[in-house]
Amino acid sequence: MSRYYSVAIDGPSGAGKSTIAKMCAERFGFLYIDTGAIYRTVGVAVRNAGIGSKDEAGVTAVLPSIDIAIRHDGNGLQRMILNGQDVTDEIRLPEISIYASDVSAMPAVRSFLLEKQREFARTNNVIMDGRDIGTVVLPDADLKIFLTASPDERAQRRFEELQLRGTQATYDDVLRDIVYRDTNDSRRSAAPLRPAEGAVILDTTGNTLTQSFELICGLIEEKMSR
Ligand code: DC
């Protein structure tokens, strides 16, 4: 039987998980799965169906009609396909961040997406990032990392990212969104955001991206050399 490696990176929004995970996936030739993008895609489906982000009965009812596919383009970018339509850009809208955070607190949504996520790790070396990868999705991952940074620093990083994308948002909007989602994601009863047992906790406040990247590459190399 072939042996596949799995790396789980969890942490609050704006901690740099996806940027670093993508870079690591490239260096080690692993498949990168951004699970937040999957929750965001459910958020788009719910919004498109005219259902409120906190309407649990409405969201649960619409789940069977949601078909989500993931494609990786030539640059390793994960494209999200919702019922045949590419929603990769749309899922990044600030409005969808709130939808994703709200619907992700619903147990029906989490179980709807669980197997979809696990399937990737059965057939690939993966680096998966999210909120519950080390605690729920891949509790037996070879390496679990909990990546965090101060709310101010995360808001600043996210603000700069949105500006580069041309999305209109002020720094205060972004900070408010981060604080809202931190509270939502860590206080919910279904798979709350918390470090997994055995996770390496990395606070990247004050680090450059390269420093955090190299640190994590070192941890992966150490695991793979055993
Ligand atoms: O990582 P992100 O900001 O793109 O994630 C969007 C939302 O999805 C986030 O507020 C919480 C939720 N999420 C989750 O509950 N579990 C995951 N594994 C990934 C994301």
mmCIF file of N, CA and C in Angstrom, residues 2-134:
data_model
loop_
_atom_site.group_PDB
_atom_site.id
_atom_site.type_symbol
_atom_site.label_atom_id
_atom_site.label_comp_id
_atom_site.label_asym_id
_atom_site.label_seq_id
_atom_site.Cartn_x
_atom_site.Cartn_y
_atom_site.Cartn_z
ATOM 1 N N SER A 2 0.520 2.232 -0.825
ATOM 2 C CA SER A 2 1.370 3.433 -0.811
ATOM 3 C C SER A 2 1.080 4.256 0.436
ATOM 4 N N ARG A 3 2.087 5.040 0.791
ATOM 5 C CA ARG A 3 1.995 5.837 2.005
ATOM 6 C C ARG A 3 1.856 7.289 1.589
ATOM 7 N N TYR A 4 0.800 7.912 2.018
ATOM 8 C CA TYR A 4 0.631 9.323 1.708
ATOM 9 C C TYR A 4 0.854 10.162 2.960
ATOM 10 N N TYR A 5 1.531 11.285 2.780
ATOM 11 C CA TYR A 5 1.759 12.207 3.896
ATOM 12 C C TYR A 5 0.636 13.236 3.954
ATOM 13 N N SER A 6 0.314 13.651 5.173
ATOM 14 C CA SER A 6 -0.668 14.729 5.288
ATOM 15 C C SER A 6 -0.198 15.754 6.309
ATOM 16 N N VAL A 7 -0.366 17.005 5.932
ATOM 17 C CA VAL A 7 -0.014 18.119 6.811
ATOM 18 C C VAL A 7 -1.277 18.948 7.024
ATOM 19 N N ALA A 8 -1.625 19.175 8.279
ATOM 20 C CA ALA A 8 -2.817 19.963 8.618
ATOM 21 C C ALA A 8 -2.380 21.317 9.151
ATOM 22 N N ILE A 9 -2.885 22.379 8.543
ATOM 23 C CA ILE A 9 -2.577 23.728 9.053
ATOM 24 C C ILE A 9 -3.881 24.412 9.425
ATOM 25 N N ASP A 10 -4.057 24.654 10.702
ATOM 26 C CA ASP A 10 -5.263 25.335 11.174
ATOM 27 C C ASP A 10 -4.879 26.673 11.790
ATOM 28 N N GLY A 11 -5.889 27.521 11.915
ATOM 29 C CA GLY A 11 -5.641 28.810 12.568
ATOM 30 C C GLY A 11 -6.698 29.813 12.159
ATOM 31 N N PRO A 12 -6.703 30.977 12.811
ATOM 32 C CA PRO A 12 -7.700 32.001 12.496
ATOM 33 C C PRO A 12 -7.455 32.640 11.142
ATOM 34 N N SER A 13 -8.447 33.393 10.669
ATOM 35 C CA SER A 13 -8.303 33.985 9.340
ATOM 36 C C SER A 13 -7.200 35.046 9.334
ATOM 37 N N GLY A 14 -6.473 35.085 8.248
ATOM 38 C CA GLY A 14 -5.415 36.073 8.077
ATOM 39 C C GLY A 14 -4.089 35.678 8.719
ATOM 40 N N ALA A 15 -3.977 34.449 9.210
ATOM 41 C CA ALA A 15 -2.717 34.034 9.851
ATOM 42 C C ALA A 15 -1.641 33.674 8.817
ATOM 43 N N GLY A 16 -2.047 33.600 7.549
ATOM 44 C CA GLY A 16 -1.081 33.275 6.489
ATOM 45 C C GLY A 16 -1.129 31.810 6.093
ATOM 46 N N LYS A 17 -2.132 31.090 6.576
ATOM 47 C CA LYS A 17 -2.220 29.646 6.315
ATOM 48 C C LYS A 17 -2.172 29.314 4.828
ATOM 49 N N SER A 18 -3.058 29.962 4.058
ATOM 50 C CA SER A 18 -3.168 29.535 2.662
ATOM 51 C C SER A 18 -1.921 29.906 1.864
ATOM 52 N N THR A 19 -1.376 31.096 2.106
ATOM 53 C CA THR A 19 -0.175 31.501 1.355
ATOM 54 C C THR A 19 0.970 30.525 1.639
ATOM 55 N N ILE A 20 1.171 30.232 2.927
ATOM 56 C CA ILE A 20 2.289 29.368 3.299
ATOM 57 C C ILE A 20 2.034 27.924 2.853
ATOM 58 N N ALA A 21 0.791 27.470 3.021
ATOM 59 C CA ALA A 21 0.477 26.086 2.630
ATOM 60 C C ALA A 21 0.702 25.895 1.128
ATOM 61 N N LYS A 22 0.314 26.898 0.348
ATOM 62 C CA LYS A 22 0.483 26.824 -1.108
ATOM 63 C C LYS A 22 1.975 26.734 -1.461
ATOM 64 N N MET A 23 2.776 27.573 -0.783
ATOM 65 C CA MET A 23 4.221 27.573 -1.053
ATOM 66 C C MET A 23 4.843 26.228 -0.664
ATOM 67 N N CYS A 24 4.413 25.675 0.471
ATOM 68 C CA CYS A 24 4.950 24.378 0.924
ATOM 69 C C CYS A 24 4.547 23.277 -0.040
ATOM 70 N N ALA A 25 3.290 23.338 -0.511
ATOM 71 C CA ALA A 25 2.807 22.312 -1.434
ATOM 72 C C ALA A 25 3.675 22.309 -2.687
ATOM 73 N N GLU A 26 4.035 23.499 -3.130
ATOM 74 C CA GLU A 26 4.873 23.608 -4.325
ATOM 75 C C GLU A 26 6.262 23.026 -4.066
ATOM 76 N N ARG A 27 6.829 23.379 -2.898
ATOM 77 C CA ARG A 27 8.183 22.910 -2.611
ATOM 78 C C ARG A 27 8.251 21.381 -2.499
ATOM 79 N N PHE A 28 7.225 20.791 -1.857
ATOM 80 C CA PHE A 28 7.284 19.351 -1.606
ATOM 81 C C PHE A 28 6.484 18.520 -2.615
ATOM 82 N N GLY A 29 5.830 19.192 -3.552
ATOM 83 C CA GLY A 29 5.038 18.464 -4.558
ATOM 84 C C GLY A 29 3.770 17.848 -3.978
ATOM 85 N N PHE A 30 3.214 18.469 -2.946
ATOM 86 C CA PHE A 30 1.976 17.976 -2.341
ATOM 87 C C PHE A 30 0.782 18.674 -2.993
ATOM 88 N N LEU A 31 -0.385 18.069 -2.823
ATOM 89 C CA LEU A 31 -1.617 18.722 -3.272
ATOM 90 C C LEU A 31 -2.069 19.678 -2.170
ATOM 91 N N TYR A 32 -2.373 20.908 -2.552
ATOM 92 C CA TYR A 32 -2.833 21.881 -1.557
ATOM 93 C C TYR A 32 -4.354 21.976 -1.598
ATOM 94 N N ILE A 33 -4.974 21.831 -0.449
ATOM 95 C CA ILE A 33 -6.435 21.981 -0.370
ATOM 96 C C ILE A 33 -6.779 23.081 0.625
ATOM 97 N N ASP A 34 -7.406 24.132 0.093
ATOM 98 C CA ASP A 34 -7.871 25.259 0.902
ATOM 99 C C ASP A 34 -9.321 24.954 1.293
ATOM 100 N N THR A 35 -9.528 24.469 2.519
ATOM 101 C CA THR A 35 -10.886 24.046 2.881
ATOM 102 C C THR A 35 -11.803 25.242 3.152
ATOM 103 N N GLY A 36 -11.206 26.391 3.499
ATOM 104 C CA GLY A 36 -12.021 27.601 3.680
ATOM 105 C C GLY A 36 -12.756 27.931 2.386
ATOM 106 N N ALA A 37 -12.075 27.681 1.242
ATOM 107 C CA ALA A 37 -12.689 27.962 -0.066
ATOM 108 C C ALA A 37 -13.918 27.082 -0.278
ATOM 109 N N ILE A 38 -13.898 25.890 0.308
ATOM 110 C CA ILE A 38 -15.046 24.984 0.154
ATOM 111 C C ILE A 38 -16.234 25.533 0.966
ATOM 112 N N TYR A 39 -15.959 25.978 2.202
ATOM 113 C CA TYR A 39 -17.030 26.591 3.014
ATOM 114 C C TYR A 39 -17.538 27.870 2.354
ATOM 115 N N ARG A 40 -16.631 28.619 1.767
ATOM 116 C CA ARG A 40 -17.032 29.853 1.079
ATOM 117 C C ARG A 40 -17.967 29.533 -0.093
ATOM 118 N N THR A 41 -17.688 28.426 -0.771
ATOM 119 C CA THR A 41 -18.526 28.042 -1.918
ATOM 120 C C THR A 41 -19.936 27.703 -1.447
ATOM 121 N N VAL A 42 -20.032 27.053 -0.298
ATOM 122 C CA VAL A 42 -21.367 26.808 0.272
ATOM 123 C C VAL A 42 -22.016 28.159 0.584
ATOM 124 N N GLY A 43 -21.228 29.103 1.091
ATOM 125 C CA GLY A 43 -21.740 30.451 1.386
ATOM 126 C C GLY A 43 -22.337 31.115 0.151
ATOM 127 N N VAL A 44 -21.657 30.975 -0.984
ATOM 128 C CA VAL A 44 -22.160 31.561 -2.243
ATOM 129 C C VAL A 44 -23.487 30.889 -2.624
ATOM 130 N N ALA A 45 -23.534 29.562 -2.491
ATOM 131 C CA ALA A 45 -24.750 28.826 -2.858
ATOM 132 C C ALA A 45 -25.928 29.281 -2.004
ATOM 133 N N VAL A 46 -25.669 29.485 -0.719
ATOM 134 C CA VAL A 46 -26.731 29.893 0.215
ATOM 135 C C VAL A 46 -27.200 31.307 -0.132
ATOM 136 N N ARG A 47 -26.237 32.190 -0.359
ATOM 137 C CA ARG A 47 -26.613 33.557 -0.722
ATOM 138 C C ARG A 47 -27.398 33.579 -2.036
ATOM 139 N N ASN A 48 -26.929 32.804 -3.029
ATOM 140 C CA ASN A 48 -27.616 32.762 -4.326
ATOM 141 C C ASN A 48 -29.038 32.230 -4.212
ATOM 142 N N ALA A 49 -29.242 31.367 -3.205
ATOM 143 C CA ALA A 49 -30.583 30.790 -3.024
ATOM 144 C C ALA A 49 -31.489 31.734 -2.249
ATOM 145 N N GLY A 50 -30.934 32.899 -1.858
ATOM 146 C CA GLY A 50 -31.739 33.901 -1.142
ATOM 147 C C GLY A 50 -32.004 33.506 0.306
ATOM 148 N N ILE A 51 -31.125 32.659 0.850
ATOM 149 C CA ILE A 51 -31.311 32.195 2.233
ATOM 150 C C ILE A 51 -30.386 33.002 3.151
ATOM 151 N N GLY A 52 -30.883 33.382 4.313
ATOM 152 C CA GLY A 52 -30.075 34.140 5.264
ATOM 153 C C GLY A 52 -28.945 33.272 5.802
ATOM 154 N N SER A 53 -27.802 33.904 6.148
ATOM 155 C CA SER A 53 -26.630 33.120 6.547
ATOM 156 C C SER A 53 -26.834 32.391 7.870
ATOM 157 N N LYS A 54 -27.822 32.811 8.653
ATOM 158 C CA LYS A 54 -28.043 32.151 9.948
ATOM 159 C C LYS A 54 -29.300 31.273 9.961
ATOM 160 N N ASP A 55 -29.922 31.126 8.787
ATOM 161 C CA ASP A 55 -31.152 30.340 8.694
ATOM 162 C C ASP A 55 -30.793 28.857 8.536
ATOM 163 N N GLU A 56 -30.618 28.189 9.677
ATOM 164 C CA GLU A 56 -30.107 26.814 9.657
ATOM 165 C C GLU A 56 -31.036 25.853 8.905
ATOM 166 N N ALA A 57 -32.341 26.004 9.093
ATOM 167 C CA ALA A 57 -33.275 25.100 8.399
ATOM 168 C C ALA A 57 -33.183 25.323 6.888
ATOM 169 N N GLY A 58 -33.130 26.593 6.485
ATOM 170 C CA GLY A 58 -33.036 26.926 5.060
ATOM 171 C C GLY A 58 -31.735 26.405 4.459
ATOM 172 N N VAL A 59 -30.639 26.576 5.182
ATOM 173 C CA VAL A 59 -29.326 26.126 4.677
ATOM 174 C C VAL A 59 -29.323 24.600 4.557
ATOM 175 N N THR A 60 -29.831 23.925 5.586
ATOM 176 C CA THR A 60 -29.851 22.457 5.567
ATOM 177 C C THR A 60 -30.668 21.956 4.377
ATOM 178 N N ALA A 61 -31.778 22.639 4.094
ATOM 179 C CA ALA A 61 -32.652 22.204 2.993
ATOM 180 C C ALA A 61 -31.985 22.378 1.635
ATOM 181 N N VAL A 62 -31.122 23.365 1.513
ATOM 182 C CA VAL A 62 -30.530 23.636 0.191
ATOM 183 C C VAL A 62 -29.292 22.755 -0.085
ATOM 184 N N LEU A 63 -28.717 22.144 0.970
ATOM 185 C CA LEU A 63 -27.465 21.384 0.790
ATOM 186 C C LEU A 63 -27.527 20.303 -0.306
ATOM 187 N N PRO A 64 -28.607 19.505 -0.390
ATOM 188 C CA PRO A 64 -28.620 18.455 -1.421
ATOM 189 C C PRO A 64 -28.527 18.986 -2.855
ATOM 190 N N SER A 65 -28.857 20.259 -3.039
ATOM 191 C CA SER A 65 -28.799 20.793 -4.409
ATOM 192 C C SER A 65 -27.438 21.439 -4.706
ATOM 193 N N ILE A 66 -26.509 21.336 -3.747
ATOM 194 C CA ILE A 66 -25.195 21.972 -3.952
ATOM 195 C C ILE A 66 -24.184 20.946 -4.447
ATOM 196 N N ASP A 67 -23.623 21.214 -5.611
ATOM 197 C CA ASP A 67 -22.576 20.335 -6.134
ATOM 198 C C ASP A 67 -21.285 21.146 -6.191
ATOM 199 N N ILE A 68 -20.283 20.676 -5.455
ATOM 200 C CA ILE A 68 -19.018 21.422 -5.411
ATOM 201 C C ILE A 68 -17.907 20.584 -6.023
ATOM 202 N N ALA A 69 -17.193 21.170 -6.978
ATOM 203 C CA ALA A 69 -16.034 20.488 -7.548
ATOM 204 C C ALA A 69 -14.818 21.383 -7.374
ATOM 205 N N ILE A 70 -13.666 20.734 -7.235
ATOM 206 C CA ILE A 70 -12.413 21.486 -7.097
ATOM 207 C C ILE A 70 -11.534 21.129 -8.284
ATOM 208 N N ARG A 71 -10.993 22.153 -8.932
ATOM 209 C CA ARG A 71 -10.037 21.891 -10.021
ATOM 210 C C ARG A 71 -8.769 22.648 -9.715
ATOM 211 N N HIS A 72 -7.654 22.065 -10.077
ATOM 212 C CA HIS A 72 -6.389 22.790 -9.900
ATOM 213 C C HIS A 72 -5.910 23.219 -11.282
ATOM 214 N N ASP A 73 -5.659 24.516 -11.451
ATOM 215 C CA ASP A 73 -5.213 24.962 -12.779
ATOM 216 C C ASP A 73 -3.702 24.776 -12.886
ATOM 217 N N GLY A 74 -3.145 25.163 -14.017
ATOM 218 C CA GLY A 74 -1.727 24.946 -14.302
ATOM 219 C C GLY A 74 -0.800 25.584 -13.280
ATOM 220 N N ASN A 75 -1.260 26.649 -12.589
ATOM 221 C CA ASN A 75 -0.418 27.322 -11.592
ATOM 222 C C ASN A 75 -0.647 26.783 -10.182
ATOM 223 N N GLY A 76 -1.357 25.672 -10.086
ATOM 224 C CA GLY A 76 -1.627 25.089 -8.768
ATOM 225 C C GLY A 76 -2.732 25.826 -8.031
ATOM 226 N N LEU A 77 -3.381 26.781 -8.704
ATOM 227 C CA LEU A 77 -4.470 27.530 -8.063
ATOM 228 C C LEU A 77 -5.712 26.652 -7.992
ATOM 229 N N GLN A 78 -6.317 26.646 -6.811
ATOM 230 C CA GLN A 78 -7.515 25.832 -6.596
ATOM 231 C C GLN A 78 -8.734 26.601 -7.093
ATOM 232 N N ARG A 79 -9.392 26.068 -8.120
ATOM 233 C CA ARG A 79 -10.588 26.734 -8.637
ATOM 234 C C ARG A 79 -11.816 26.046 -8.070
ATOM 235 N N MET A 80 -12.784 26.853 -7.634
ATOM 236 C CA MET A 80 -13.981 26.307 -7.012
ATOM 237 C C MET A 80 -15.137 26.376 -8.004
ATOM 238 N N ILE A 81 -15.752 25.233 -8.219
ATOM 239 C CA ILE A 81 -16.849 25.139 -9.187
ATOM 240 C C ILE A 81 -18.132 24.799 -8.426
ATOM 241 N N LEU A 82 -19.103 25.692 -8.522
ATOM 242 C CA LEU A 82 -20.385 25.487 -7.843
ATOM 243 C C LEU A 82 -21.449 25.207 -8.894
ATOM 244 N N ASN A 83 -22.030 24.029 -8.835
ATOM 245 C CA ASN A 83 -23.037 23.616 -9.817
ATOM 246 C C ASN A 83 -22.607 23.986 -11.246
ATOM 247 N N GLY A 84 -21.360 23.671 -11.556
ATOM 248 C CA GLY A 84 -20.845 23.872 -12.911
ATOM 249 C C GLY A 84 -20.316 25.263 -13.201
ATOM 250 N N GLN A 85 -20.448 26.179 -12.249
ATOM 251 C CA GLN A 85 -20.015 27.554 -12.496
ATOM 252 C C GLN A 85 -18.780 27.901 -11.657
ATOM 253 N N ASP A 86 -17.794 28.544 -12.275
ATOM 254 C CA ASP A 86 -16.563 28.897 -11.568
ATOM 255 C C ASP A 86 -16.820 30.103 -10.648
ATOM 256 N N VAL A 87 -16.676 29.891 -9.337
ATOM 257 C CA VAL A 87 -16.950 30.966 -8.371
ATOM 258 C C VAL A 87 -15.669 31.361 -7.611
ATOM 259 N N THR A 88 -14.512 31.022 -8.177
ATOM 260 C CA THR A 88 -13.222 31.238 -7.513
ATOM 261 C C THR A 88 -13.013 32.684 -7.058
ATOM 262 N N ASP A 89 -13.419 33.648 -7.883
ATOM 263 C CA ASP A 89 -13.229 35.053 -7.491
ATOM 264 C C ASP A 89 -14.314 35.499 -6.523
ATOM 265 N N GLU A 90 -15.528 35.079 -6.799
ATOM 266 C CA GLU A 90 -16.676 35.510 -5.993
ATOM 267 C C GLU A 90 -16.563 35.114 -4.519
ATOM 268 N N ILE A 91 -15.970 33.948 -4.248
ATOM 269 C CA ILE A 91 -15.901 33.481 -2.848
ATOM 270 C C ILE A 91 -15.057 34.392 -1.971
ATOM 271 N N ARG A 92 -14.271 35.265 -2.572
ATOM 272 C CA ARG A 92 -13.390 36.150 -1.777
ATOM 273 C C ARG A 92 -14.072 37.444 -1.359
ATOM 274 N N LEU A 93 -15.289 37.696 -1.805
ATOM 275 C CA LEU A 93 -15.972 38.940 -1.425
ATOM 276 C C LEU A 93 -16.188 38.961 0.087
ATOM 277 N N PRO A 94 -15.982 40.141 0.736
ATOM 278 C CA PRO A 94 -16.164 40.221 2.193
ATOM 279 C C PRO A 94 -17.528 39.697 2.651
ATOM 280 N N GLU A 95 -18.565 39.943 1.847
ATOM 281 C CA GLU A 95 -19.911 39.465 2.191
ATOM 282 C C GLU A 95 -19.927 37.924 2.319
ATOM 283 N N ILE A 96 -19.170 37.277 1.465
ATOM 284 C CA ILE A 96 -19.139 35.816 1.471
ATOM 285 C C ILE A 96 -18.322 35.289 2.665
ATOM 286 N N SER A 97 -17.363 36.085 3.151
ATOM 287 C CA SER A 97 -16.610 35.677 4.356
ATOM 288 C C SER A 97 -17.571 35.472 5.510
ATOM 289 N N ILE A 98 -18.543 36.371 5.631
ATOM 290 C CA ILE A 98 -19.513 36.286 6.731
ATOM 291 C C ILE A 98 -20.436 35.078 6.513
ATOM 292 N N TYR A 99 -20.907 34.912 5.276
ATOM 293 C CA TYR A 99 -21.751 33.741 4.964
ATOM 294 C C TYR A 99 -21.006 32.453 5.322
ATOM 295 N N ALA A 100 -19.726 32.387 4.926
ATOM 296 C CA ALA A 100 -18.954 31.157 5.158
ATOM 297 C C ALA A 100 -18.809 30.892 6.647
ATOM 298 N N SER A 101 -18.498 31.945 7.394
ATOM 299 C CA SER A 101 -18.316 31.771 8.837
ATOM 300 C C SER A 101 -19.626 31.330 9.487
ATOM 301 N N ASP A 102 -20.743 31.935 9.090
ATOM 302 C CA ASP A 102 -22.035 31.581 9.690
ATOM 303 C C ASP A 102 -22.460 30.152 9.322
ATOM 304 N N VAL A 103 -22.379 29.806 8.043
ATOM 305 C CA VAL A 103 -22.857 28.458 7.667
ATOM 306 C C VAL A 103 -21.919 27.373 8.187
ATOM 307 N N SER A 104 -20.639 27.719 8.380
ATOM 308 C CA SER A 104 -19.692 26.697 8.839
ATOM 309 C C SER A 104 -19.938 26.305 10.295
ATOM 310 N N ALA A 105 -20.753 27.088 11.007
ATOM 311 C CA ALA A 105 -21.069 26.740 12.398
ATOM 312 C C ALA A 105 -22.165 25.671 12.455
ATOM 313 N N MET A 106 -22.765 25.343 11.304
ATOM 314 C CA MET A 106 -23.899 24.412 11.291
ATOM 315 C C MET A 106 -23.415 22.970 11.106
ATOM 316 N N PRO A 107 -23.781 22.072 12.039
ATOM 317 C CA PRO A 107 -23.319 20.689 11.933
ATOM 318 C C PRO A 107 -23.671 20.030 10.589
ATOM 319 N N ALA A 108 -24.845 20.372 10.025
ATOM 320 C CA ALA A 108 -25.246 19.752 8.750
ATOM 321 C C ALA A 108 -24.261 20.128 7.641
ATOM 322 N N VAL A 109 -23.774 21.359 7.673
ATOM 323 C CA VAL A 109 -22.820 21.805 6.651
ATOM 324 C C VAL A 109 -21.488 21.084 6.847
ATOM 325 N N ARG A 110 -21.069 20.955 8.095
ATOM 326 C CA ARG A 110 -19.773 20.328 8.372
ATOM 327 C C ARG A 110 -19.788 18.851 7.952
ATOM 328 N N SER A 111 -20.900 18.152 8.241
ATOM 329 C CA SER A 111 -20.883 16.727 7.860
ATOM 330 C C SER A 111 -21.039 16.580 6.349
ATOM 331 N N PHE A 112 -21.714 17.519 5.712
ATOM 332 C CA PHE A 112 -21.851 17.510 4.242
ATOM 333 C C PHE A 112 -20.464 17.578 3.576
ATOM 334 N N LEU A 113 -19.536 18.314 4.209
ATOM 335 C CA LEU A 113 -18.222 18.520 3.583
ATOM 336 C C LEU A 113 -17.116 17.588 4.087
ATOM 337 N N LEU A 114 -17.391 16.850 5.153
ATOM 338 C CA LEU A 114 -16.313 16.072 5.789
ATOM 339 C C LEU A 114 -15.660 15.039 4.871
ATOM 340 N N GLU A 115 -16.467 14.175 4.275
ATOM 341 C CA GLU A 115 -15.912 13.109 3.435
ATOM 342 C C GLU A 115 -15.197 13.657 2.205
ATOM 343 N N LYS A 116 -15.782 14.714 1.661
ATOM 344 C CA LYS A 116 -15.188 15.372 0.494
ATOM 345 C C LYS A 116 -13.730 15.760 0.796
ATOM 346 N N GLN A 117 -13.513 16.280 2.009
ATOM 347 C CA GLN A 117 -12.163 16.710 2.395
ATOM 348 C C GLN A 117 -11.254 15.507 2.654
ATOM 349 N N ARG A 118 -11.781 14.499 3.350
ATOM 350 C CA ARG A 118 -10.945 13.329 3.694
ATOM 351 C C ARG A 118 -10.489 12.572 2.453
ATOM 352 N N GLU A 119 -11.345 12.570 1.436
ATOM 353 C CA GLU A 119 -11.058 11.824 0.208
ATOM 354 C C GLU A 119 -9.704 12.263 -0.399
ATOM 355 N N PHE A 120 -9.416 13.559 -0.338
ATOM 356 C CA PHE A 120 -8.165 14.056 -0.929
ATOM 357 C C PHE A 120 -6.946 13.413 -0.271
ATOM 358 N N ALA A 121 -7.017 13.226 1.055
ATOM 359 C CA ALA A 121 -5.868 12.710 1.788
ATOM 360 C C ALA A 121 -5.694 11.208 1.595
ATOM 361 N N ARG A 122 -6.745 10.535 1.125
ATOM 362 C CA ARG A 122 -6.639 9.094 0.898
ATOM 363 C C ARG A 122 -5.833 8.791 -0.347
ATOM 364 N N THR A 123 -5.812 9.739 -1.274
ATOM 365 C CA THR A 123 -5.207 9.429 -2.574
ATOM 366 C C THR A 123 -4.090 10.397 -2.976
ATOM 367 N N ASN A 124 -3.667 11.243 -2.046
ATOM 368 C CA ASN A 124 -2.617 12.225 -2.373
ATOM 369 C C ASN A 124 -1.795 12.540 -1.127
ATOM 370 N N ASN A 125 -0.574 13.025 -1.350
ATOM 371 C CA ASN A 125 0.131 13.723 -0.274
ATOM 372 C C ASN A 125 -0.534 15.096 -0.215
ATOM 373 N N VAL A 126 -1.024 15.479 0.954
ATOM 374 C CA VAL A 126 -1.758 16.750 0.994
ATOM 375 C C VAL A 126 -1.266 17.699 2.074
ATOM 376 N N ILE A 127 -1.437 18.969 1.764
ATOM 377 C CA ILE A 127 -1.345 20.017 2.783
ATOM 378 C C ILE A 127 -2.720 20.657 2.769
ATOM 379 N N MET A 128 -3.417 20.564 3.891
ATOM 380 C CA MET A 128 -4.782 21.072 3.938
ATOM 381 C C MET A 128 -4.848 22.152 4.983
ATOM 382 N N ASP A 129 -5.474 23.273 4.654
ATOM 383 C CA ASP A 129 -5.601 24.295 5.693
ATOM 384 C C ASP A 129 -7.061 24.597 5.985
ATOM 385 N N GLY A 130 -7.320 25.007 7.229
ATOM 386 C CA GLY A 130 -8.689 25.292 7.639
ATOM 387 C C GLY A 130 -8.778 25.632 9.106
ATOM 388 N N ARG A 131 -9.839 25.152 9.747
ATOM 389 C CA ARG A 131 -10.031 25.435 11.177
ATOM 390 C C ARG A 131 -10.040 24.153 12.005
ATOM 391 N N ASP A 132 -10.425 23.038 11.363
ATOM 392 C CA ASP A 132 -10.605 21.780 12.104
ATOM 393 C C ASP A 132 -9.898 20.621 11.412
ATOM 394 N N ILE A 133 -8.850 20.916 10.658
ATOM 395 C CA ILE A 133 -8.205 19.832 9.902
ATOM 396 C C ILE A 133 -7.497 18.876 10.870
ATOM 397 N N GLY A 134 -6.737 19.424 11.808
ATOM 398 C CA GLY A 134 -6.029 18.567 12.767
ATOM 399 C C GLY A 134 -6.948 17.972 13.825
#
